[in-house]
Coordinates of C-alpha atoms and ligand atoms in Angstrom, one line a residue:
M281 CA 149.2 138.7 123.5
R282 CA 150.9 135.3 124.7
G283 CA 149.1 135.7 127.9
I284 CA 145.8 136.0 125.8
N285 CA 146.8 132.6 123.8
R286 CA 147.8 130.7 127.2
L287 CA 144.2 131.6 128.4
G288 CA 142.3 130.8 125.1
F289 CA 144.3 127.2 125.1
L290 CA 143.4 126.5 128.6
F291 CA 139.8 127.7 128.0
L292 CA 139.5 125.2 124.9
F293 CA 141.3 122.5 127.0
V294 CA 138.7 122.5 129.8
A295 CA 135.7 122.9 127.4
L296 CA 137.2 119.6 125.5
V297 CA 137.5 117.8 129.1
I298 CA 133.8 118.8 129.9
L299 CA 132.3 117.7 126.4
L300 CA 134.2 114.2 126.8
I301 CA 132.6 113.6 130.4
F302 CA 129.2 114.8 129.2
T303 CA 129.6 112.5 126.1
Y304 CA 130.8 109.6 128.0
L305 CA 128.3 109.9 131.2
F306 CA 125.0 110.9 128.6
G307 CA 126.0 107.6 126.5
F308 CA 126.2 105.7 129.4
K309 CA 123.3 106.8 131.0
H310 CA 121.2 106.3 127.9
G311 CA 122.6 103.1 126.7
H312 CA 122.9 99.7 128.6
G313 CA 126.6 100.2 129.2
N314 CA 128.4 98.6 126.6
Q315 CA 126.8 100.0 123.7
D316 CA 128.9 100.9 120.8
N317 CA 126.9 104.1 119.3
Q318 CA 128.2 103.5 116.1
G319 CA 126.5 100.5 115.4
T320 CA 123.0 101.5 116.6
R321 CA 120.2 100.3 114.1
Y322 CA 117.2 100.3 117.0
V323 CA 116.4 102.7 119.8
I324 CA 113.7 100.9 121.9
G325 CA 112.5 103.0 124.9
V326 CA 111.5 101.5 128.1
S327 CA 109.0 103.7 130.0
Q328 CA 108.7 102.1 133.7
S329 CA 106.3 103.2 136.0
N330 CA 108.3 103.0 139.1
L331 CA 111.6 101.4 140.4
T332 CA 110.8 101.3 144.1
E333 CA 109.4 98.1 143.6
P334 CA 111.6 94.9 143.4
W335 CA 109.3 93.3 140.5
R336 CA 110.1 96.3 138.6
V337 CA 113.8 96.3 139.1
Q338 CA 113.8 92.7 137.9
M339 CA 112.0 93.6 134.6
N340 CA 114.4 96.1 133.8
E341 CA 117.3 94.0 134.8
E342 CA 115.8 91.3 132.3
I343 CA 115.3 94.0 129.6
K344 CA 118.9 95.0 129.9
K345 CA 120.4 91.2 129.8
E346 CA 118.4 90.7 126.8
A347 CA 119.1 93.9 125.0
Q348 CA 122.7 93.2 125.5
K349 CA 122.4 90.4 122.9
H350 CA 121.9 93.1 120.3
K351 CA 124.7 95.3 119.3
D352 CA 122.5 97.2 116.9
L353 CA 120.1 98.1 119.9
Q354 CA 120.2 101.0 122.4
V355 CA 117.7 101.0 125.0
I356 CA 116.6 104.4 126.8
Y357 CA 115.1 103.8 130.2
T358 CA 112.7 106.1 132.1
D359 CA 111.3 105.8 135.7
A360 CA 107.8 107.7 136.1
A361 CA 108.3 107.3 140.1
Q362 CA 104.9 106.3 140.2
S363 CA 103.5 109.6 138.7
N364 CA 101.2 109.8 135.9
E365 CA 102.4 113.2 134.6
K366 CA 105.9 112.4 134.6
Q367 CA 105.0 109.2 132.9
K368 CA 103.3 111.2 130.1
K369 CA 106.4 113.4 129.8
D370 CA 108.8 110.4 129.8
I371 CA 107.1 108.8 127.2
N372 CA 106.9 112.2 125.1
R373 CA 110.6 112.5 126.0
L374 CA 111.7 109.0 124.7
L375 CA 109.4 110.2 121.4
G376 CA 111.4 113.2 121.2
Y377 CA 114.6 110.9 121.0
G378 CA 113.4 109.3 117.7
I379 CA 112.8 105.9 119.4
N380 CA 111.7 103.0 116.9
L381 CA 109.3 101.4 119.5
L382 CA 108.0 101.6 123.0
I383 CA 108.0 99.4 125.7
V384 CA 105.8 100.6 128.6
S385 CA 104.6 99.2 131.8
T386 CA 101.7 101.8 133.0
N387 CA 101.2 103.6 136.2
D388 CA 97.7 104.4 136.0
T389 CA 96.3 102.4 133.2
N390 CA 93.7 104.5 132.1
S391 CA 95.4 107.7 132.8
L392 CA 97.9 106.4 130.3
T393 CA 95.8 104.8 127.8
P394 CA 95.0 107.9 125.5
L395 CA 98.9 108.8 125.4
I396 CA 99.6 105.0 124.3
A397 CA 97.1 105.0 121.7
K398 CA 98.5 108.2 119.9
V399 CA 101.7 106.4 120.0
H400 CA 100.9 103.3 118.7
K401 CA 99.9 105.1 115.4
K402 CA 103.3 106.5 115.2
I403 CA 105.7 103.4 116.4
P404 CA 104.8 99.7 117.6
V405 CA 104.2 99.9 121.4
I406 CA 104.7 96.7 123.6
V407 CA 102.4 96.7 126.9
L408 CA 104.5 95.1 129.3
G409 CA 103.0 93.9 132.9
R410 CA 99.9 96.0 133.1
A411 CA 96.9 95.4 130.5
I412 CA 95.2 98.2 128.5
D413 CA 91.8 97.7 127.7
G414 CA 90.8 96.5 124.2
Y415 CA 92.9 95.3 121.4
D416 CA 93.6 98.6 119.6
Y417 CA 96.0 100.8 121.1
Y418 CA 99.4 98.7 121.2
T419 CA 101.0 96.1 118.8
L420 CA 101.7 93.4 121.8
F421 CA 100.9 92.8 125.4
I422 CA 102.8 90.5 127.3
G423 CA 101.8 89.5 130.9
P424 CA 100.3 87.4 133.2
D425 CA 96.1 86.8 133.2
N426 CA 95.6 88.8 136.3
Q427 CA 92.0 87.6 137.0
A428 CA 93.4 84.1 136.9
I429 CA 95.9 85.1 139.7
G430 CA 93.0 86.2 141.8
R431 CA 90.7 83.4 141.3
N432 CA 94.1 81.1 142.0
A433 CA 94.5 83.4 145.3
G434 CA 90.9 82.8 146.2
Q435 CA 91.1 79.1 145.7
L436 CA 94.0 79.0 147.5
V437 CA 92.6 80.8 150.6
S438 CA 89.4 78.2 150.4
D439 CA 91.8 75.2 150.3
M440 CA 94.1 76.3 153.3
L441 CA 91.1 77.3 155.6
G442 CA 89.1 74.1 154.6
G443 CA 85.9 75.1 155.2
K444 CA 87.0 77.1 158.6
Q445 CA 85.7 80.7 159.2
G446 CA 88.0 83.1 156.8
N447 CA 88.3 86.8 157.9
I448 CA 90.2 88.0 155.0
V449 CA 91.9 91.3 154.5
E450 CA 93.0 92.1 150.7
I451 CA 95.9 94.7 150.1
Q452 CA 95.5 96.2 147.0
G453 CA 98.1 98.3 144.8
P454 CA 97.0 102.0 143.4
E455 CA 93.5 102.4 142.1
G456 CA 93.4 102.7 138.6
S457 CA 96.3 100.2 137.5
S458 CA 94.9 97.1 135.8
P459 CA 96.5 94.4 137.8
V460 CA 94.9 95.7 140.8
R461 CA 91.4 95.7 139.5
E462 CA 91.8 92.3 137.9
R463 CA 93.3 90.5 140.5
S464 CA 90.8 91.8 143.1
Q465 CA 87.7 90.8 140.5
G466 CA 89.2 87.2 140.3
F467 CA 89.6 87.1 144.1
K468 CA 86.5 88.5 145.0
E469 CA 84.5 85.8 142.3
V470 CA 86.0 82.8 144.3
I471 CA 85.7 84.2 147.6
Q472 CA 81.8 85.0 147.0
K473 CA 81.2 81.3 146.2
H474 CA 82.4 80.2 149.7
P475 CA 80.0 81.2 152.7
N476 CA 82.7 80.6 155.1
L477 CA 85.0 83.4 153.7
H478 CA 84.5 86.6 154.4
L479 CA 86.5 89.9 153.1
Y480 CA 86.7 91.5 156.2
N481 CA 88.3 94.7 154.7
T482 CA 90.4 96.3 151.9
I483 CA 93.6 98.4 152.4
V484 CA 95.2 100.3 149.5
A485 CA 99.0 100.2 150.0
N486 CA 100.0 101.2 146.4
W487 CA 102.5 98.4 146.0
Q488 CA 104.9 99.7 148.9
K489 CA 106.2 97.6 151.7
D490 CA 106.3 100.2 154.4
E491 CA 102.8 101.4 153.5
A492 CA 101.5 98.0 154.1
E493 CA 103.2 97.6 157.0
D494 CA 102.0 101.1 158.6
K495 CA 98.2 100.5 157.3
V496 CA 98.1 96.7 158.6
T497 CA 99.4 98.1 161.9
A498 CA 96.7 100.9 162.1
L499 CA 94.1 98.1 161.3
L500 CA 95.5 95.5 164.0
Q501 CA 95.1 98.2 166.4
R502 CA 91.3 97.9 166.2
N503 CA 91.8 93.9 167.3
P504 CA 90.2 92.4 164.1
Q505 CA 89.7 88.9 164.2
I506 CA 91.4 88.3 161.1
N507 CA 93.1 85.0 159.8
T508 CA 94.3 85.6 156.3
I509 CA 95.9 88.3 154.4
F510 CA 95.6 88.4 150.4
A511 CA 98.3 91.1 149.4
Q512 CA 98.6 91.5 145.5
S513 CA 102.2 91.7 145.5
D514 CA 105.1 90.1 147.6
A515 CA 106.4 93.4 148.9
M516 CA 103.1 94.3 150.7
A517 CA 102.5 90.8 152.0
L518 CA 106.1 91.3 153.6
G519 CA 105.0 94.7 155.2
A520 CA 101.9 93.0 156.4
Y521 CA 103.9 90.1 157.9
K522 CA 106.1 92.9 159.7
A523 CA 102.8 94.3 161.2
L524 CA 101.7 91.1 162.4
Q525 CA 104.9 90.5 164.0
K526 CA 105.0 93.8 165.6
H527 CA 101.8 93.0 167.3
D528 CA 103.2 89.4 168.2
I529 CA 99.8 87.9 166.4
Q530 CA 100.4 84.4 165.2
G531 CA 98.7 82.1 163.0
V532 CA 97.4 84.5 160.3
K533 CA 98.1 83.3 156.7
V534 CA 99.8 85.4 154.4
I535 CA 99.7 85.5 150.5
G536 CA 101.5 87.3 148.0
V537 CA 101.8 87.5 144.5
D538 CA 105.2 87.8 141.9
G539 CA 107.3 85.1 143.3
L540 CA 110.6 86.7 142.8
E541 CA 113.8 85.2 143.3
G542 CA 116.4 86.3 145.9
T543 CA 116.4 87.1 149.5
N544 CA 112.9 88.5 150.5
G545 CA 111.5 87.7 147.1
G546 CA 108.4 85.6 147.3
L547 CA 109.8 82.4 146.8
D548 CA 112.4 83.1 149.7
L549 CA 109.5 84.1 152.1
V550 CA 107.4 80.8 151.1
K551 CA 110.2 79.1 151.7
K552 CA 110.9 80.8 155.2
G553 CA 107.3 80.4 156.2
V554 CA 106.8 83.9 156.2
L555 CA 104.5 83.8 153.1
A556 CA 101.6 80.8 153.2
G557 CA 101.7 81.2 149.2
T558 CA 102.7 83.3 146.5
F559 CA 102.0 83.4 142.6
A560 CA 104.9 83.2 140.3
Y561 CA 105.4 84.2 136.9
K562 CA 108.0 86.0 134.6
T563 CA 108.2 89.9 134.4
G564 CA 108.3 89.5 130.6
G565 CA 111.2 91.8 130.6
K566 CA 113.2 89.3 128.2
E567 CA 110.0 88.5 125.9
S568 CA 109.5 92.1 125.4
I569 CA 113.1 92.4 123.8
Q570 CA 112.6 89.4 122.0
Y571 CA 109.2 90.3 120.5
A572 CA 110.3 93.9 119.8
M573 CA 113.3 92.8 117.5
D574 CA 111.0 90.7 115.7
I575 CA 108.8 93.6 115.2
L576 CA 111.5 95.8 114.2
K577 CA 112.8 93.5 111.7
G578 CA 109.4 93.0 110.2
K579 CA 108.9 89.2 111.2
S580 CA 105.4 87.9 110.3
N581 CA 103.0 86.2 112.8
I582 CA 103.5 88.5 115.8
P583 CA 100.9 87.6 118.3
K584 CA 98.6 90.3 120.0
K585 CA 98.8 89.0 123.3
I586 CA 101.4 86.5 125.3
I587 CA 99.5 85.5 128.4
L588 CA 102.8 84.4 130.7
R589 CA 102.3 81.1 133.1
V590 CA 101.3 81.6 136.7
S591 CA 102.3 79.0 138.9
T592 CA 100.7 78.6 142.8
I593 CA 103.7 78.2 145.1
T594 CA 103.4 76.7 148.3
H595 CA 105.6 75.6 151.2
E596 CA 105.1 72.1 149.4
N597 CA 106.2 72.6 145.9
V598 CA 108.7 75.7 146.4
D599 CA 111.7 73.7 146.4
Q600 CA 110.5 71.8 143.3
Y601 CA 109.7 75.1 141.5
V602 CA 113.0 76.5 142.2
L603 CA 114.8 73.5 141.0
N604 CA 112.8 73.7 137.5
K605 CA 113.2 77.5 137.3
S606 CA 117.2 77.0 137.5
S607 CA 117.0 74.6 134.9
Y608 CA 115.6 77.0 132.2
P609 CA 116.9 77.3 129.3
K610 CA 117.5 73.5 129.1
Q611 CA 118.2 71.8 125.9
I612 CA 115.2 68.9 126.3
K613 CA 115.8 67.4 122.5
S614 CA 119.2 67.1 121.0
K615 CA 117.1 64.9 118.2
K616 CA 117.4 66.2 114.6
H617 CA 113.7 66.2 114.1
I618 CA 110.7 66.3 115.9
V619 CA 107.7 63.7 115.6
L620 CA 104.4 65.9 116.1
G621 CA 101.0 64.0 116.6
F622 CA 98.2 66.2 115.2
V623 CA 94.5 65.5 115.6
Q624 CA 92.2 67.7 113.8
V625 CA 88.4 68.7 114.7
G626 CA 87.3 67.7 111.5
A627 CA 86.5 69.5 107.9
E628 CA 83.3 71.3 109.1
S629 CA 84.0 74.6 107.9
S630 CA 86.2 76.6 105.5
W631 CA 87.9 78.0 108.5
R632 CA 88.6 74.3 109.5
L633 CA 90.2 73.5 106.1
A634 CA 92.3 76.6 106.0
N635 CA 93.3 75.9 109.5
T636 CA 94.4 72.1 108.5
A637 CA 96.2 73.7 105.3
S638 CA 98.2 76.1 107.6
I639 CA 99.2 73.3 110.0
K640 CA 100.5 71.0 107.3
K641 CA 102.5 73.5 105.2
A642 CA 104.1 74.8 108.4
A643 CA 105.4 71.3 109.6
Q644 CA 107.1 71.1 106.2
D645 CA 108.4 74.7 106.3
Y646 CA 109.6 74.2 109.8
G647 CA 110.8 70.5 109.1
I648 CA 108.7 68.6 111.6
D649 CA 107.6 65.2 111.1
L650 CA 103.7 65.8 111.1
K651 CA 101.1 62.6 111.9
F652 CA 98.2 64.4 111.0
K653 CA 94.5 62.4 112.0
N654 CA 91.3 63.8 111.7
A655 CA 88.3 63.4 114.4
N656 CA 85.6 64.0 111.9
E657 CA 84.0 66.0 115.1
S658 CA 83.9 63.1 117.2
I659 CA 85.2 63.6 120.7
K660 CA 85.6 59.7 121.4
A661 CA 87.8 59.4 118.4
Q662 CA 89.7 62.6 118.8
I663 CA 90.7 61.1 122.6
S664 CA 91.5 57.8 121.0
I665 CA 93.9 59.2 118.7
I666 CA 95.8 61.0 121.2
R667 CA 96.0 57.8 123.1
K668 CA 97.5 56.2 119.7
F669 CA 100.0 58.9 119.8
I670 CA 101.0 58.4 123.3
K671 CA 101.5 54.5 122.4
Q672 CA 103.4 55.6 119.4
K673 CA 105.6 57.9 121.6
V674 CA 105.7 60.9 119.2
D675 CA 107.5 63.7 120.6
V676 CA 104.9 66.1 121.0
I677 CA 101.0 66.0 120.7
A678 CA 98.8 68.9 119.4
F679 CA 95.0 69.2 118.7
S680 CA 92.3 71.7 118.9
P681 CA 89.7 70.3 121.4
I682 CA 86.4 69.7 120.3
V683 CA 84.8 70.7 123.4
Q684 CA 85.9 72.5 126.4
T685 CA 85.7 69.6 128.7
G686 CA 86.4 65.8 129.1
Y687 CA 90.1 65.9 127.8
E688 CA 91.5 65.7 131.5
P689 CA 92.1 62.1 131.8
I690 CA 94.1 61.8 128.5
L691 CA 96.0 65.1 129.1
K692 CA 97.3 63.3 132.4
E693 CA 98.0 60.0 130.4
A694 CA 100.1 62.2 128.0
K695 CA 102.0 63.9 131.1
D696 CA 102.6 60.5 132.7
A697 CA 104.1 59.5 129.5
G698 CA 106.2 62.5 129.3
I699 CA 104.8 63.9 126.2
P700 CA 103.9 67.6 126.2
V701 CA 100.7 68.9 124.6
V702 CA 100.1 72.1 122.8
L703 CA 96.6 73.5 122.4
V704 CA 95.7 74.9 118.9
D705 CA 92.6 76.9 118.1
R706 CA 90.1 76.1 120.6
D707 CA 90.7 76.0 124.7
L708 CA 89.9 73.8 127.4
D709 CA 87.9 74.6 130.5
L710 CA 90.6 73.2 133.1
K711 CA 92.0 74.9 136.3
D712 CA 95.1 73.0 135.7
N713 CA 97.0 74.6 133.1
D714 CA 100.2 72.8 133.8
L715 CA 98.4 70.0 131.3
W716 CA 99.6 71.7 128.5
L717 CA 102.5 73.6 127.5
T718 CA 100.7 76.6 125.6
S719 CA 97.4 77.3 123.8
I720 CA 97.5 79.0 120.5
G721 CA 94.6 80.7 119.3
S722 CA 91.9 83.8 119.3
D723 CA 90.3 85.7 122.1
F724 CA 86.7 84.3 121.2
E725 CA 85.1 86.8 123.7
E726 CA 86.8 89.8 121.9
E727 CA 85.5 88.5 118.7
G728 CA 81.8 88.2 120.2
K729 CA 82.1 91.8 121.2
R730 CA 83.4 92.9 118.0
A731 CA 80.2 91.7 116.4
A732 CA 78.0 93.3 118.9
R733 CA 79.7 96.4 118.8
W734 CA 79.1 96.7 114.9
L735 CA 75.5 96.3 115.5
L736 CA 75.5 98.6 118.1
D737 CA 77.1 101.2 115.9
A738 CA 75.0 100.0 112.8
T739 CA 71.5 100.4 114.5
K740 CA 72.6 103.6 116.7
G741 CA 69.8 105.6 114.7
I742 CA 66.8 103.1 114.8
K743 CA 64.5 103.5 117.8
N744 CA 62.5 100.3 117.8
N745 CA 63.1 96.9 118.7
I746 CA 66.1 94.8 117.5
N747 CA 65.3 91.4 117.3
I748 CA 68.2 89.0 117.2
V749 CA 68.4 85.0 116.3
E750 CA 71.9 83.5 117.2
L751 CA 73.3 80.3 115.2
E752 CA 75.5 78.9 118.0
G753 CA 78.4 76.6 116.9
T754 CA 79.3 73.2 118.6
T755 CA 77.7 73.2 122.1
N756 CA 80.4 73.5 124.5
S757 CA 83.1 74.2 122.3
S758 CA 85.1 77.5 123.5
P759 CA 84.5 79.4 120.5
T760 CA 80.7 79.0 121.0
V761 CA 80.7 79.7 124.6
Y762 CA 82.7 82.7 124.6
R763 CA 81.5 84.5 121.4
K764 CA 78.2 84.0 122.9
K765 CA 79.3 85.4 126.1
G766 CA 81.2 88.2 124.6
F767 CA 78.5 89.4 122.1
E768 CA 75.3 88.9 124.6
E769 CA 77.5 90.7 127.4
E770 CA 78.3 93.7 125.1
L771 CA 74.6 94.6 124.0
P772 CA 73.2 97.0 126.6
K773 CA 72.4 95.6 130.1
N774 CA 68.7 95.0 130.4
S775 CA 68.2 96.3 126.9
N776 CA 64.8 97.4 126.0
K777 CA 66.0 97.9 122.2
Y778 CA 68.3 94.8 121.8
H779 CA 66.6 91.1 122.0
V780 CA 68.1 87.7 121.4
I781 CA 65.2 86.0 120.6
A782 CA 66.3 82.8 119.9
S783 CA 69.8 81.0 120.0
K784 CA 70.2 77.4 118.8
S785 CA 73.5 75.1 117.5
A786 CA 74.2 74.8 114.0
N787 CA 77.4 72.8 114.9
F788 CA 79.4 75.5 112.5
T789 CA 78.1 74.1 109.2
K790 CA 76.2 75.6 106.3
E791 CA 73.8 73.0 106.0
E792 CA 72.6 73.3 109.6
G793 CA 72.9 76.8 109.4
K794 CA 70.3 77.1 106.4
T795 CA 68.3 74.5 108.6
V796 CA 68.0 76.4 111.7
T797 CA 67.4 79.8 110.3
T798 CA 64.6 78.2 108.3
E799 CA 62.9 77.1 111.4
F800 CA 63.6 80.8 113.1
L801 CA 62.0 82.1 109.9
R802 CA 59.0 79.8 110.2
K803 CA 58.5 80.5 113.8
F804 CA 59.4 84.4 113.8
G805 CA 58.9 85.8 110.1
D806 CA 59.2 89.4 109.9
K807 CA 59.9 89.9 113.3
I808 CA 63.9 88.7 112.8
N809 CA 66.1 92.1 112.3
V810 CA 69.5 90.5 112.7
V811 CA 71.0 87.0 112.6
F812 CA 74.2 86.5 114.4
A813 CA 76.2 83.4 113.5
H814 CA 79.0 82.1 115.0
N815 CA 81.0 81.3 111.9
D816 CA 80.8 82.0 108.4
D817 CA 79.4 78.7 107.0
M818 CA 76.6 79.0 109.2
A819 CA 76.0 82.5 108.0
L820 CA 76.0 81.3 104.3
G821 CA 73.3 78.8 105.4
A822 CA 71.2 81.6 106.7
I823 CA 71.6 83.6 103.7
E824 CA 70.3 81.0 101.6
A825 CA 67.6 80.5 104.1
I826 CA 66.6 84.0 103.9
E827 CA 66.5 84.4 99.9
A828 CA 64.5 81.2 100.2
F829 CA 62.0 82.9 102.4
G830 CA 61.7 85.9 100.0
K831 CA 64.1 88.3 102.0
K832 CA 67.1 89.9 101.1
P833 CA 70.0 89.3 103.3
G834 CA 72.1 92.0 104.3
K835 CA 69.3 94.5 103.9
D836 CA 65.9 93.2 105.0
I837 CA 67.9 91.1 107.7
K838 CA 71.5 92.1 108.8
V839 CA 73.6 89.1 108.8
I840 CA 76.8 88.9 111.4
S841 CA 79.3 86.5 111.2
V842 CA 82.8 85.3 112.3
D843 CA 85.7 84.0 110.6
A844 CA 86.4 86.2 107.6
T845 CA 86.9 83.5 105.1
Q846 CA 87.2 84.6 101.4
V847 CA 83.9 83.1 100.7
A848 CA 82.3 85.2 103.5
L849 CA 84.1 88.4 102.1
N850 CA 82.6 87.9 98.8
N851 CA 79.1 87.8 100.2
V852 CA 80.1 91.0 102.1
Y853 CA 81.0 92.5 98.8
A854 CA 77.9 91.4 97.3
G855 CA 75.9 93.3 100.2
K856 CA 74.5 90.0 101.6
L857 CA 76.5 89.4 104.7
N858 CA 77.0 92.5 106.5
V859 CA 80.1 92.2 108.7
T860 CA 82.5 89.1 109.6
V861 CA 84.8 89.6 112.4
E862 CA 88.1 87.7 111.6
C863 CA 89.3 84.4 113.3
N864 CA 92.7 83.7 112.0
P865 CA 93.2 80.0 111.2
L866 CA 96.8 80.1 110.1
L867 CA 98.1 79.3 113.4
G868 CA 100.6 76.6 112.0
P869 CA 103.8 78.7 112.0
Y870 CA 102.6 79.9 115.7
M871 CA 102.6 76.2 116.7
M872 CA 105.7 75.1 114.8
R873 CA 107.7 78.0 116.2
A874 CA 106.5 77.4 119.8
I875 CA 107.2 73.6 119.7
I876 CA 110.6 74.3 118.4
N877 CA 111.2 76.7 121.3
H878 CA 109.9 74.3 123.7
F879 CA 112.3 71.7 122.4
H880 CA 115.2 74.2 122.6
G881 CA 114.5 74.5 125.9
K882 CA 112.4 78.0 126.0
E883 CA 109.6 78.2 128.7
L884 CA 106.2 78.9 126.6
P885 CA 103.6 81.4 127.6
V886 CA 100.5 79.6 128.5
K887 CA 98.6 81.5 126.0
I888 CA 99.4 83.0 122.5
I889 CA 96.7 84.9 121.3
T890 CA 96.8 86.1 117.4
E891 CA 96.4 89.5 115.7
E892 CA 92.9 89.9 114.1
G893 CA 90.3 92.3 112.9
I894 CA 86.9 93.0 111.4
F895 CA 85.6 93.4 107.9
T896 CA 82.3 95.0 107.1
V897 CA 80.2 96.6 104.2
E898 CA 81.7 99.9 104.9
D899 CA 85.5 98.7 104.2
D900 CA 87.2 99.5 101.2
R901 CA 86.9 96.7 98.6
S902 CA 90.6 95.9 98.1
V903 CA 90.9 94.4 101.6
F904 CA 88.4 91.5 100.5
F905 CA 90.6 90.0 97.9
N906 CA 93.5 87.9 97.7
R907 CA 92.9 86.9 101.4
P908 CA 95.3 84.1 102.5
Y909 CA 92.3 81.8 103.3
Ligands
LIG1 O1 85.1 79.7 113.7 C1 84.6 77.7 112.7 C2 85.3 76.4 113.0 O2 87.3 76.7 116.4 C3 87.5 79.1 115.9 O3 85.5 76.3 114.4 C4 87.2 77.6 115.3 C5 85.9 77.7 114.9 C6 85.2 78.4 113.6 O4 84.4 75.1 112.6 O5 84.6 78.0 111.7

């Protein structure tokens, strides 16, 4: 009997030891090291596409570092090792652990989108780095504008060659990864504008240094006369450089993307002259945890997209860039209160009045000393008021550019005076995005697309022509340019069904909307089937014109609009307006938070895009009332 007891005791002791080891390892592997699992309140799953790229290793490091600031947070990491099927299994496994929020950086975007959309129905999803199409399948996107990276790379190649013949090889990541498509699209868009630049060959190296080296080596054996290589990551650029070294080929300019610090990071490679240039931006790992915690804690005003700033790095500016980077975060202003000079577009629409009210209230709420001026839709007045703010030495200037161009000189004056500028609502068509801190507003092109998608759906059963008249906003303003672009490009190409038979500015006002629509009705009469107005006020003017013409707006002639102000929703409710696409004017809190973050030393994203929806006659009426504007 005694022998059995001893054996039983031994068995129990060994089992206990194994259990303790397993608990420690399992707890360590799935936590971020120092998590006391007793205090866990939030569990975030991170689905990483791979950990063979230095960029992704850095991204996970930044996530871990930020997560450690939250004692009530546990993070579980998975590595898909560049396999779509494994990433799907990883995400389902994370769901099985009961995570509260998913952060995902996709392997192949299209392949993962259906699952991400499904997950988004259950828990918040932050898409990190590699965008998925549209706005409907995730909570927040954080990453760079990859098309802009491609365009900037094309511009850098053109500048470096200075008109000389360019025989270029592009090295891409895997097909199906959204940054590959977007960077290549932007790159080719610029290359095609320069007759001296010729894209000789495209190599797919799947983000891998060694694969790039092998494939460029094979290419070089055919003795191509190439003089430029654009690689979509610094790792692949380094591989290309090694291939050139093996063939003892000099003088080929190699450009990469990512700009990581550390040995053989893009910044180091540019400094050493291995790369002629790279494009540096943050991984977004830190921001993903910051926003994830805001989302989990139910904070309001969560943006829809955070577009990270990208900097073009060459031998000339790499040292300064590294110096500036090392100084973040820096306490810029110890002053107790911040003086903000804001100059508004005007008072042309209900949307504008709501925007003004939001800015004034947020300044109060955030304790910012607001100097508010109104340009009354005069570009000259707006620029002159900005110049006055500069003379008054305000701490920061913010404004909504009435039109997309003509502001570069005044922005340079503000920069020379050391006064940061925030763009709110409308945007500028300017290459040098270092002239402003951040731009906060809507995706106007997506708004135009949403309007068109509603029309396509609402008329899919109609066989005959659909004739559309378009009421444009202020000419050359970003909402006008991009709502028009989005709407018209979303209509079927070379459509023999949808025809924009007339398009004219009515300057975002009700009065001009009525005048222009009356002109259209006199000219086209019953031929008009649809009015697409770039804002509610013009739509309301159009509704009055249609009624004066003896027709029923919303029925005889469909009316589509953008803004989703209360007065417009009242007309949707009355059946006179068929749809209004939301454009959020309540930008005050976003703006004040960005300004305060800046003065607390945080680097701001180049663009903050707000969350928006759409309101149609088919919606439940309850959404139409008690709107905030
Ligand atoms: O749609 C319109 C206002 O810039 C987005 O300007 C804003 C537009 C808005 O006049 O009502």
